[in-house]
PDB file of C-alpha atoms in Angstrom:
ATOM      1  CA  UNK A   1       0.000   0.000   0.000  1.00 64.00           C
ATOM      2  CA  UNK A   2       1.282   3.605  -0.741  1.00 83.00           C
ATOM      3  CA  UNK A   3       1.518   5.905   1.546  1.00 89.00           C
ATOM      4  CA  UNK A   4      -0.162   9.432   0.441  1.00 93.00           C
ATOM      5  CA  UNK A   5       1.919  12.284   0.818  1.00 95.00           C
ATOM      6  CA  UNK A   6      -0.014  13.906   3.602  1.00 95.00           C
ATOM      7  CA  UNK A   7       0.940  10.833   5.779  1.00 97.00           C
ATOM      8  CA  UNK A   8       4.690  11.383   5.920  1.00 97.00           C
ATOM      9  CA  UNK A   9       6.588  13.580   7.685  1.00 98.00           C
ATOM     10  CA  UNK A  10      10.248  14.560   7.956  1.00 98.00           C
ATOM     11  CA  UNK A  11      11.415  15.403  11.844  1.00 99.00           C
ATOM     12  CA  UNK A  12      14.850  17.416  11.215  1.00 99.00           C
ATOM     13  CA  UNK A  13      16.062  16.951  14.824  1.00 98.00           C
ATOM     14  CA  UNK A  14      18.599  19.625  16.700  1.00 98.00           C
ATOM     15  CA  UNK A  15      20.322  20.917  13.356  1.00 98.00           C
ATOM     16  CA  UNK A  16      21.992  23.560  14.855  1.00 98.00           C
ATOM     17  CA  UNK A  17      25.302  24.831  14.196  1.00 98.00           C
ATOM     18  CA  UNK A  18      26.357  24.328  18.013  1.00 98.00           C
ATOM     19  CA  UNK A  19      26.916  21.098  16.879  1.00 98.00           C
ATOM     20  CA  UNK A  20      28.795  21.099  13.896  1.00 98.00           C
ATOM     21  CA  UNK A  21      32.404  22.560  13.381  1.00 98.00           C
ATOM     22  CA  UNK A  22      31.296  25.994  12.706  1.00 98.00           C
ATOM     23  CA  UNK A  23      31.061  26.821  16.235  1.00 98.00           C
ATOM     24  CA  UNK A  24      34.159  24.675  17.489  1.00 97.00           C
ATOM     25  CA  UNK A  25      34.182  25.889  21.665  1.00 97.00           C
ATOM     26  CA  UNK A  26      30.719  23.867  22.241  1.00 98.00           C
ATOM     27  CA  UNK A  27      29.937  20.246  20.670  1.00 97.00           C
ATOM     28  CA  UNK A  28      31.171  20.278  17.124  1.00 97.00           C
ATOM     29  CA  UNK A  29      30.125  17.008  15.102  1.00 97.00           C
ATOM     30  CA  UNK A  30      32.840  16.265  12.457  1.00 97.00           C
ATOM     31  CA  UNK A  31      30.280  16.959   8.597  1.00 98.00           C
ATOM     32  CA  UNK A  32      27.391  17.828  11.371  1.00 98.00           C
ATOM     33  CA  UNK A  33      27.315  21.345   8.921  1.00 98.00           C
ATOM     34  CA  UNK A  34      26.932  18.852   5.865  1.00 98.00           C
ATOM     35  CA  UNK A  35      23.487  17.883   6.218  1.00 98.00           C
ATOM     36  CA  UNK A  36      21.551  20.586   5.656  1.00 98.00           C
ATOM     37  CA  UNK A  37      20.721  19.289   2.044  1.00 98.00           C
ATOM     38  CA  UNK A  38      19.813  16.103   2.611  1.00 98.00           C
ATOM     39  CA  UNK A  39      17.605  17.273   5.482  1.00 98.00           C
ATOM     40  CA  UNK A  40      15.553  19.579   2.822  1.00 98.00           C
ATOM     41  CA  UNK A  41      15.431  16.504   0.039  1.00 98.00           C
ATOM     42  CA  UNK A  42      13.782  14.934   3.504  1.00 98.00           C
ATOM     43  CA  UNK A  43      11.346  17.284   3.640  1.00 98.00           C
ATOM     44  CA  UNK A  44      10.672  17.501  -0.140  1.00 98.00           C
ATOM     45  CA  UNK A  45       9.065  13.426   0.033  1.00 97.00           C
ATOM     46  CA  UNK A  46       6.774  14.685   3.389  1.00 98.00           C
ATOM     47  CA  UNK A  47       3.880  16.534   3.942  1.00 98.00           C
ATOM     48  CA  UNK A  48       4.435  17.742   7.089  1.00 98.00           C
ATOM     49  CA  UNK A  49       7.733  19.403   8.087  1.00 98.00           C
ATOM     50  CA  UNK A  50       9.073  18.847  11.544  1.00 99.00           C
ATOM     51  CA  UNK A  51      11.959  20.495  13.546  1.00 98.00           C
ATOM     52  CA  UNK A  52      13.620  21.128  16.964  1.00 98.00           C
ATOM     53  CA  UNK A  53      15.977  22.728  19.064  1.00 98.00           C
ATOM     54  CA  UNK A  54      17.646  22.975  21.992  1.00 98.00           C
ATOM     55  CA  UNK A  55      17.703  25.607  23.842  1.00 98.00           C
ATOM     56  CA  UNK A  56      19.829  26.016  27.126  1.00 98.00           C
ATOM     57  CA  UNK A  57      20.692  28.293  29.670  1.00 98.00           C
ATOM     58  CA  UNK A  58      24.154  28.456  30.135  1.00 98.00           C
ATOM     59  CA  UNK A  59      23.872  28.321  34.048  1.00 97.00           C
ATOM     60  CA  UNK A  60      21.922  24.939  33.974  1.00 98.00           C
ATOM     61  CA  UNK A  61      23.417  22.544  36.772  1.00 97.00           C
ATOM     62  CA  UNK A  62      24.846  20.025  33.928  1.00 98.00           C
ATOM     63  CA  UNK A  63      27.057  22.694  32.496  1.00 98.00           C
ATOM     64  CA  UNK A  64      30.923  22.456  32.558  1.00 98.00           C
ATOM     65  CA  UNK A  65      33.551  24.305  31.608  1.00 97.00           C
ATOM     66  CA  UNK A  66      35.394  22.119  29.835  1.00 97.00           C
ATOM     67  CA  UNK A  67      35.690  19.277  27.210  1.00 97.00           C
ATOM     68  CA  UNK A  68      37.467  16.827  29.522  1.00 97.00           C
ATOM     69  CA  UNK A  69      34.714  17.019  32.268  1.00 97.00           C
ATOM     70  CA  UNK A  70      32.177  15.997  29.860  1.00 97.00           C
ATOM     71  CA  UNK A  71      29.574  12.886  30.036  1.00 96.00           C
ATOM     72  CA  UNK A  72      30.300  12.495  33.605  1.00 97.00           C
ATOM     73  CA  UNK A  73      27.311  11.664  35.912  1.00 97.00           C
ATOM     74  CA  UNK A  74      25.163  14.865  37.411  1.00 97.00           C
ATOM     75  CA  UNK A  75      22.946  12.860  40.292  1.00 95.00           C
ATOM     76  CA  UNK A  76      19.880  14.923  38.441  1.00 95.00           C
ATOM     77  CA  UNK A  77      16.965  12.784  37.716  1.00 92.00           C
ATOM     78  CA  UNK A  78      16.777  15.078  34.191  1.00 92.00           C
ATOM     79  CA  UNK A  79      19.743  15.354  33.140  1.00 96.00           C
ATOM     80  CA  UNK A  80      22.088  12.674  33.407  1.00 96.00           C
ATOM     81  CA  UNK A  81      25.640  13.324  32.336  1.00 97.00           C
ATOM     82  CA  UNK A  82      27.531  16.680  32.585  1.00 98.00           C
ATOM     83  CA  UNK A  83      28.042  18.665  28.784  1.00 98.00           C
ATOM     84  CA  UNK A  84      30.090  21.889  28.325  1.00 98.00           C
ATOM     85  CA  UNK A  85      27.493  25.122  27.538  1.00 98.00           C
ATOM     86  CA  UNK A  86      25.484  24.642  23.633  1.00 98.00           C
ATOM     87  CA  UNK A  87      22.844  26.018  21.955  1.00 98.00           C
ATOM     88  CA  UNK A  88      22.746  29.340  23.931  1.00 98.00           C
ATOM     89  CA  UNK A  89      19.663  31.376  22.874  1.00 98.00           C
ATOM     90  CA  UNK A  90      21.228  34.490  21.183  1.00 98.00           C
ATOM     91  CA  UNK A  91      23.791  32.868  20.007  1.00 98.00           C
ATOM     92  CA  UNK A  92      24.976  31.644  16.643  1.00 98.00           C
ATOM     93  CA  UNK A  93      25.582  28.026  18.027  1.00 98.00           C
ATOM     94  CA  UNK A  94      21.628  28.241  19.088  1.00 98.00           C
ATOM     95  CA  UNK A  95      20.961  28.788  15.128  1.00 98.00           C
ATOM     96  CA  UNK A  96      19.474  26.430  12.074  1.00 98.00           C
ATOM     97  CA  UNK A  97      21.659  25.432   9.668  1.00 98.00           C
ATOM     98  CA  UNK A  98      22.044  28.133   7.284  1.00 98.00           C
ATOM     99  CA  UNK A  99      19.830  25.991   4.806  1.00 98.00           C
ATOM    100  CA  UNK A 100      17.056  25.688   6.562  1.00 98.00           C
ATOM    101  CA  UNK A 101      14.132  27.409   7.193  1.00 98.00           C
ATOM    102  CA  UNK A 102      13.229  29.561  10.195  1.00 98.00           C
ATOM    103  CA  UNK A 103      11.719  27.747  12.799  1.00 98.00           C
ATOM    104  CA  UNK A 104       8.594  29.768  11.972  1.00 98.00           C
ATOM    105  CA  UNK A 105       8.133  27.973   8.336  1.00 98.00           C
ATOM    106  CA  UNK A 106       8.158  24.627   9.759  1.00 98.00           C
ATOM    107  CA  UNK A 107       4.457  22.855  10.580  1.00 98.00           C
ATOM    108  CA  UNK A 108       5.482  22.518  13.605  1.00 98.00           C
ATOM    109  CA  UNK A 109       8.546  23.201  15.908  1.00 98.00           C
ATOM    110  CA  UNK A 110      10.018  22.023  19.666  1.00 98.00           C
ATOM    111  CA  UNK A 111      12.655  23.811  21.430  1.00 98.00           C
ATOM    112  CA  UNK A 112      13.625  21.689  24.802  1.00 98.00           C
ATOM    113  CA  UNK A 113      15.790  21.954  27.509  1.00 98.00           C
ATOM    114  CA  UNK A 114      14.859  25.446  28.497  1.00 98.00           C
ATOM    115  CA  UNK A 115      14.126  24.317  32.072  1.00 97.00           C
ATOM    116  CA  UNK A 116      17.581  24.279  33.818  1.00 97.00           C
ATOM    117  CA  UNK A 117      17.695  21.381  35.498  1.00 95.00           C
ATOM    118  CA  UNK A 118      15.866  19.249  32.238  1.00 97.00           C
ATOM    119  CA  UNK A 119      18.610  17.854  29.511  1.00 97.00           C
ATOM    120  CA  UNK A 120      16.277  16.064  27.472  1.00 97.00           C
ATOM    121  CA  UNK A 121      17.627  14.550  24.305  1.00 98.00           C
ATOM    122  CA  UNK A 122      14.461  13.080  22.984  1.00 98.00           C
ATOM    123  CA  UNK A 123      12.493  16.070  21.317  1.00 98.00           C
ATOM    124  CA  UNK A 124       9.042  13.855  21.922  1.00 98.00           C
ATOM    125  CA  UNK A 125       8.980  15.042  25.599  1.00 98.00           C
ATOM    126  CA  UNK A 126      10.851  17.595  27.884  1.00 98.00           C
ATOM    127  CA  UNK A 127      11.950  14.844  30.625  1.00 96.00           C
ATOM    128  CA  UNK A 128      13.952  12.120  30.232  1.00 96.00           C
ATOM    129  CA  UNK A 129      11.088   9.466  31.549  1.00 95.00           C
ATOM    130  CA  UNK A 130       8.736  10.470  29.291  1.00 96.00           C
ATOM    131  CA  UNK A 131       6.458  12.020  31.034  1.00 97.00           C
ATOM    132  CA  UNK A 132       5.973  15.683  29.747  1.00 98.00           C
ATOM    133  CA  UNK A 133       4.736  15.303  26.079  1.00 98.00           C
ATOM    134  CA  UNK A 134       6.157  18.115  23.798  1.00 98.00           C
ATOM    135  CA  UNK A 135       2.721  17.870  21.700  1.00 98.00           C
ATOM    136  CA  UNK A 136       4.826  16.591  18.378  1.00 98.00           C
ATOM    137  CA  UNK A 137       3.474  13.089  19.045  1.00 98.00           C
ATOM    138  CA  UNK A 138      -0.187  14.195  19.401  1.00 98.00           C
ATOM    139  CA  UNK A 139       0.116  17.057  16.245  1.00 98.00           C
ATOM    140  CA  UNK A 140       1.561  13.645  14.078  1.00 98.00           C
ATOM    141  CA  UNK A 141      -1.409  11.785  14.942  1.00 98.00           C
ATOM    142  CA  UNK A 142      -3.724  14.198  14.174  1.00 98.00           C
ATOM    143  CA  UNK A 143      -2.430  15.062  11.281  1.00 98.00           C
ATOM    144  CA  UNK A 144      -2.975  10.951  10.000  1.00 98.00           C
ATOM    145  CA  UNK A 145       0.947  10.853   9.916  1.00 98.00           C
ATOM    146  CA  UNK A 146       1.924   7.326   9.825  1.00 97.00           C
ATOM    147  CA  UNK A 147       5.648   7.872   8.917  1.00 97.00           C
ATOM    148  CA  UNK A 148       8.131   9.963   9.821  1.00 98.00           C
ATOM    149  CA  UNK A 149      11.710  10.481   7.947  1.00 98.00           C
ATOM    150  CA  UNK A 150      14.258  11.553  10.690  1.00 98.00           C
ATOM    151  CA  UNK A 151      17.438  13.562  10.515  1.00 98.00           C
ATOM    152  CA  UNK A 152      19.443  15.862  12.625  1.00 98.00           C
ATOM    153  CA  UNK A 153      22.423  15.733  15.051  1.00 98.00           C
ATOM    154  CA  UNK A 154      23.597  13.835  16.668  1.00 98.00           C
ATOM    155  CA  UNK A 155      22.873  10.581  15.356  1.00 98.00           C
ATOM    156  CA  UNK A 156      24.193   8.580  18.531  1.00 97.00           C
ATOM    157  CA  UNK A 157      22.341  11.125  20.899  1.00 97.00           C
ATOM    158  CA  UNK A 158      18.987  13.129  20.404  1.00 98.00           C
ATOM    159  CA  UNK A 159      18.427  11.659  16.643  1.00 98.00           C
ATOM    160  CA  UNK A 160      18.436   7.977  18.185  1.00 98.00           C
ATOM    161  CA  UNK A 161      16.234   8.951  21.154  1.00 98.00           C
ATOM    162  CA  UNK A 162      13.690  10.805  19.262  1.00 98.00           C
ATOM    163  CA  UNK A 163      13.511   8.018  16.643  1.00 98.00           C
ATOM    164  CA  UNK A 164      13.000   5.159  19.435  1.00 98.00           C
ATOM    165  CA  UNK A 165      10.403   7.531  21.033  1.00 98.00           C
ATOM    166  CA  UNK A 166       8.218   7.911  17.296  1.00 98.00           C
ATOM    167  CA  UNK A 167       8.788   4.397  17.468  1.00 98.00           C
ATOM    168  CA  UNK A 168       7.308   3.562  20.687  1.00 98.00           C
ATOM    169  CA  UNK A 169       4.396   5.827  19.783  1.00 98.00           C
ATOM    170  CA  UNK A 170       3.307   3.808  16.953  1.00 98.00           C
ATOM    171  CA  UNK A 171       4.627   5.841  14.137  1.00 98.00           C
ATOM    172  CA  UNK A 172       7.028   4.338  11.296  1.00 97.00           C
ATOM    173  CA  UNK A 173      10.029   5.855  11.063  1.00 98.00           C
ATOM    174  CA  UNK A 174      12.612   5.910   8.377  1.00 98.00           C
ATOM    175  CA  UNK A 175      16.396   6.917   9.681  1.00 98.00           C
ATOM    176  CA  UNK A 176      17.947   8.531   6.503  1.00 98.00           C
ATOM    177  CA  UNK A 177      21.717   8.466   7.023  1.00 98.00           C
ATOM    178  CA  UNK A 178      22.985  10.781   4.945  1.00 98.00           C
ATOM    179  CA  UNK A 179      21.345  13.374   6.975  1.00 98.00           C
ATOM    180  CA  UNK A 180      22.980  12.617   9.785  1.00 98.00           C
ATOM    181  CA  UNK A 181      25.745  12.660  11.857  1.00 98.00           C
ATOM    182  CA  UNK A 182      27.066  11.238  15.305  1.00 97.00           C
ATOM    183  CA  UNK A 183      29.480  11.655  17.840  1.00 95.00           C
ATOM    184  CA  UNK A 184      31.468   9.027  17.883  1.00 93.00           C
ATOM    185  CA  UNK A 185      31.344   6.496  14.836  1.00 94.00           C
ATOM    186  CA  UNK A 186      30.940   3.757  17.515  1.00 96.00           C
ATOM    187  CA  UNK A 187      27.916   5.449  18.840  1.00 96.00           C
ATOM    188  CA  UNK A 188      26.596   5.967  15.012  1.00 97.00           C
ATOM    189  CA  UNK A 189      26.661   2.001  14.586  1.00 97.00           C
ATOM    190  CA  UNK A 190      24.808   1.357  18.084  1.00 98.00           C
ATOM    191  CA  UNK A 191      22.495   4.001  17.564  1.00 98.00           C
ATOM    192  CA  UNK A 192      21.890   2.103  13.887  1.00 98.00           C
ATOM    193  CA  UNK A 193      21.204  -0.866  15.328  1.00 98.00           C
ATOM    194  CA  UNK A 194      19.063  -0.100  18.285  1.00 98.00           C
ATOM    195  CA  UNK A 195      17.247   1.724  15.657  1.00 98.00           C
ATOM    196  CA  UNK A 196      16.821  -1.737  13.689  1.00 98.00           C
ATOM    197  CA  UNK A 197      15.802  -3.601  16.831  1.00 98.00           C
ATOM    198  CA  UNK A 198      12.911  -1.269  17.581  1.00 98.00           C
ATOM    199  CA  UNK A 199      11.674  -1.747  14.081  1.00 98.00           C
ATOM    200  CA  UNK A 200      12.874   1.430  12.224  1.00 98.00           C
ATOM    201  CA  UNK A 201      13.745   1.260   8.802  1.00 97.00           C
ATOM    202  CA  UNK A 202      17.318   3.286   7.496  1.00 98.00           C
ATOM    203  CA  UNK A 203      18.106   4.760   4.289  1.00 98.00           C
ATOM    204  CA  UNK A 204      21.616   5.279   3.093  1.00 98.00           C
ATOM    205  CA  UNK A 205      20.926   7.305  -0.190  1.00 98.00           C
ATOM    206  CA  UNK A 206      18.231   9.213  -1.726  1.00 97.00           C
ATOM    207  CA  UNK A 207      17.198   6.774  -4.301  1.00 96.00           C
ATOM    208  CA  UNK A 208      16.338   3.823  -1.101  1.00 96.00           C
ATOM    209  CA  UNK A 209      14.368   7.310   0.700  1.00 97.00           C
ATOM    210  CA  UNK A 210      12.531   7.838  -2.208  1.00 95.00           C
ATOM    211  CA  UNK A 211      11.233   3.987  -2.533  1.00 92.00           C
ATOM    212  CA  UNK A 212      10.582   3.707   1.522  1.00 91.00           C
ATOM    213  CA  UNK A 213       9.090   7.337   2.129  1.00 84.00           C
ATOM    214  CA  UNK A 214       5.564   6.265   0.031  1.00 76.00           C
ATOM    215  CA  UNK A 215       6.263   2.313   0.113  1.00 81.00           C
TER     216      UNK A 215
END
């Protein structure tokens, strides 16, 4: 059965240049400010046109100063691991890609983590047990979305996580590859497969999008 147009949406998740070389000081993802292309060819197979961001204080308690005191445990029950400051409102880091659109032309659009003490990574809800429902998951639904195309940075972090949570919603989702990027290339392939063991389909080109977006 083909899908109709209307039914698919693309979920461009956290494509901000904070994480891409262009703003080196917070968490730069090596080709993270590569992906703004395939992220739009995403879009281009959908109906609907999904985005998020984060958006952080710089003062939350999870903030470090540097590098080397990253990913260590914070004893908060929303935000687990420490990070260096990102995605700054007001800052260039907090930005789009320069290919995208504004947040304001998207269908609809998340920012998370603007609580202090909440380090999400999922952009499906603000908490990390699921609890506080960012509205995306309810907006798909009513909408008759029954797949949803995902992209962003990074791959290993808030891609995965927002993936697993479409997933455990009910929707389909289709990982396209070449719109992402991860961390570490060890946390790419895990993210890949968890992906594959929760039942999400990946693309590594346009031509295999194209045939899964409508299949």
């Amino acid at each position: 059965m083909t899908l109709a147009k209307t039914a698919v949406a693309s979920f461009d998740v956290d494509a901000q240049k904070s994480f891409t070389p262009l703003c080196p000081n917070e968490l730069p993802v090596a080709g993270g400010d590569r992906i703004g292309a395939e992220l739009n060819y995403m879009a281009s197979l959908a109906g609907h046109r999904i985005g998020s961001k984060d958006a952080h204080t710089p003062h939350a308690p999870w903030v470090v100063a540097q590098h080397s005191e990253m990913l260590q445990p914070t004893g908060l029950a929303h935000a687990d691991v420490t990070w260096v400051s990102h995605c700054v409102p007001g800052t260039e880091g907090f930005t789009l890609l320069d290919e995208l659109p504004s947040p304001y032309d998207y269908d609809y659009f998340i920012w998370k983590g603007v609580e202090p003490d909440l380090h999400p990574y999922g952009a499906c809800f603000h908490d990390l047990h699921d609890k506080l429902s960012t509205g995306v998951i309810e907006y798909l639904k009513a909408q008759g979305v029954a797949r949803v195309i995902v992209g962003g940075l990074a791959l290993d972090y808030c891609v995965k996580t927002t993936a697993l949570q479409l997933l455990k919603a009910g929707l389909q989702v289709v990982l396209h590859l070449p719109a992402c990027r991860s961390i570490s290339e060890e946390g790419g392939v895990q993210a890949v497969n968890e992906l594959l063991k929760a039942g999400a389909v990946i693309s590594s080109t346009r031509e295999e999008l194209a045939a899964m977006a409508a299949r």
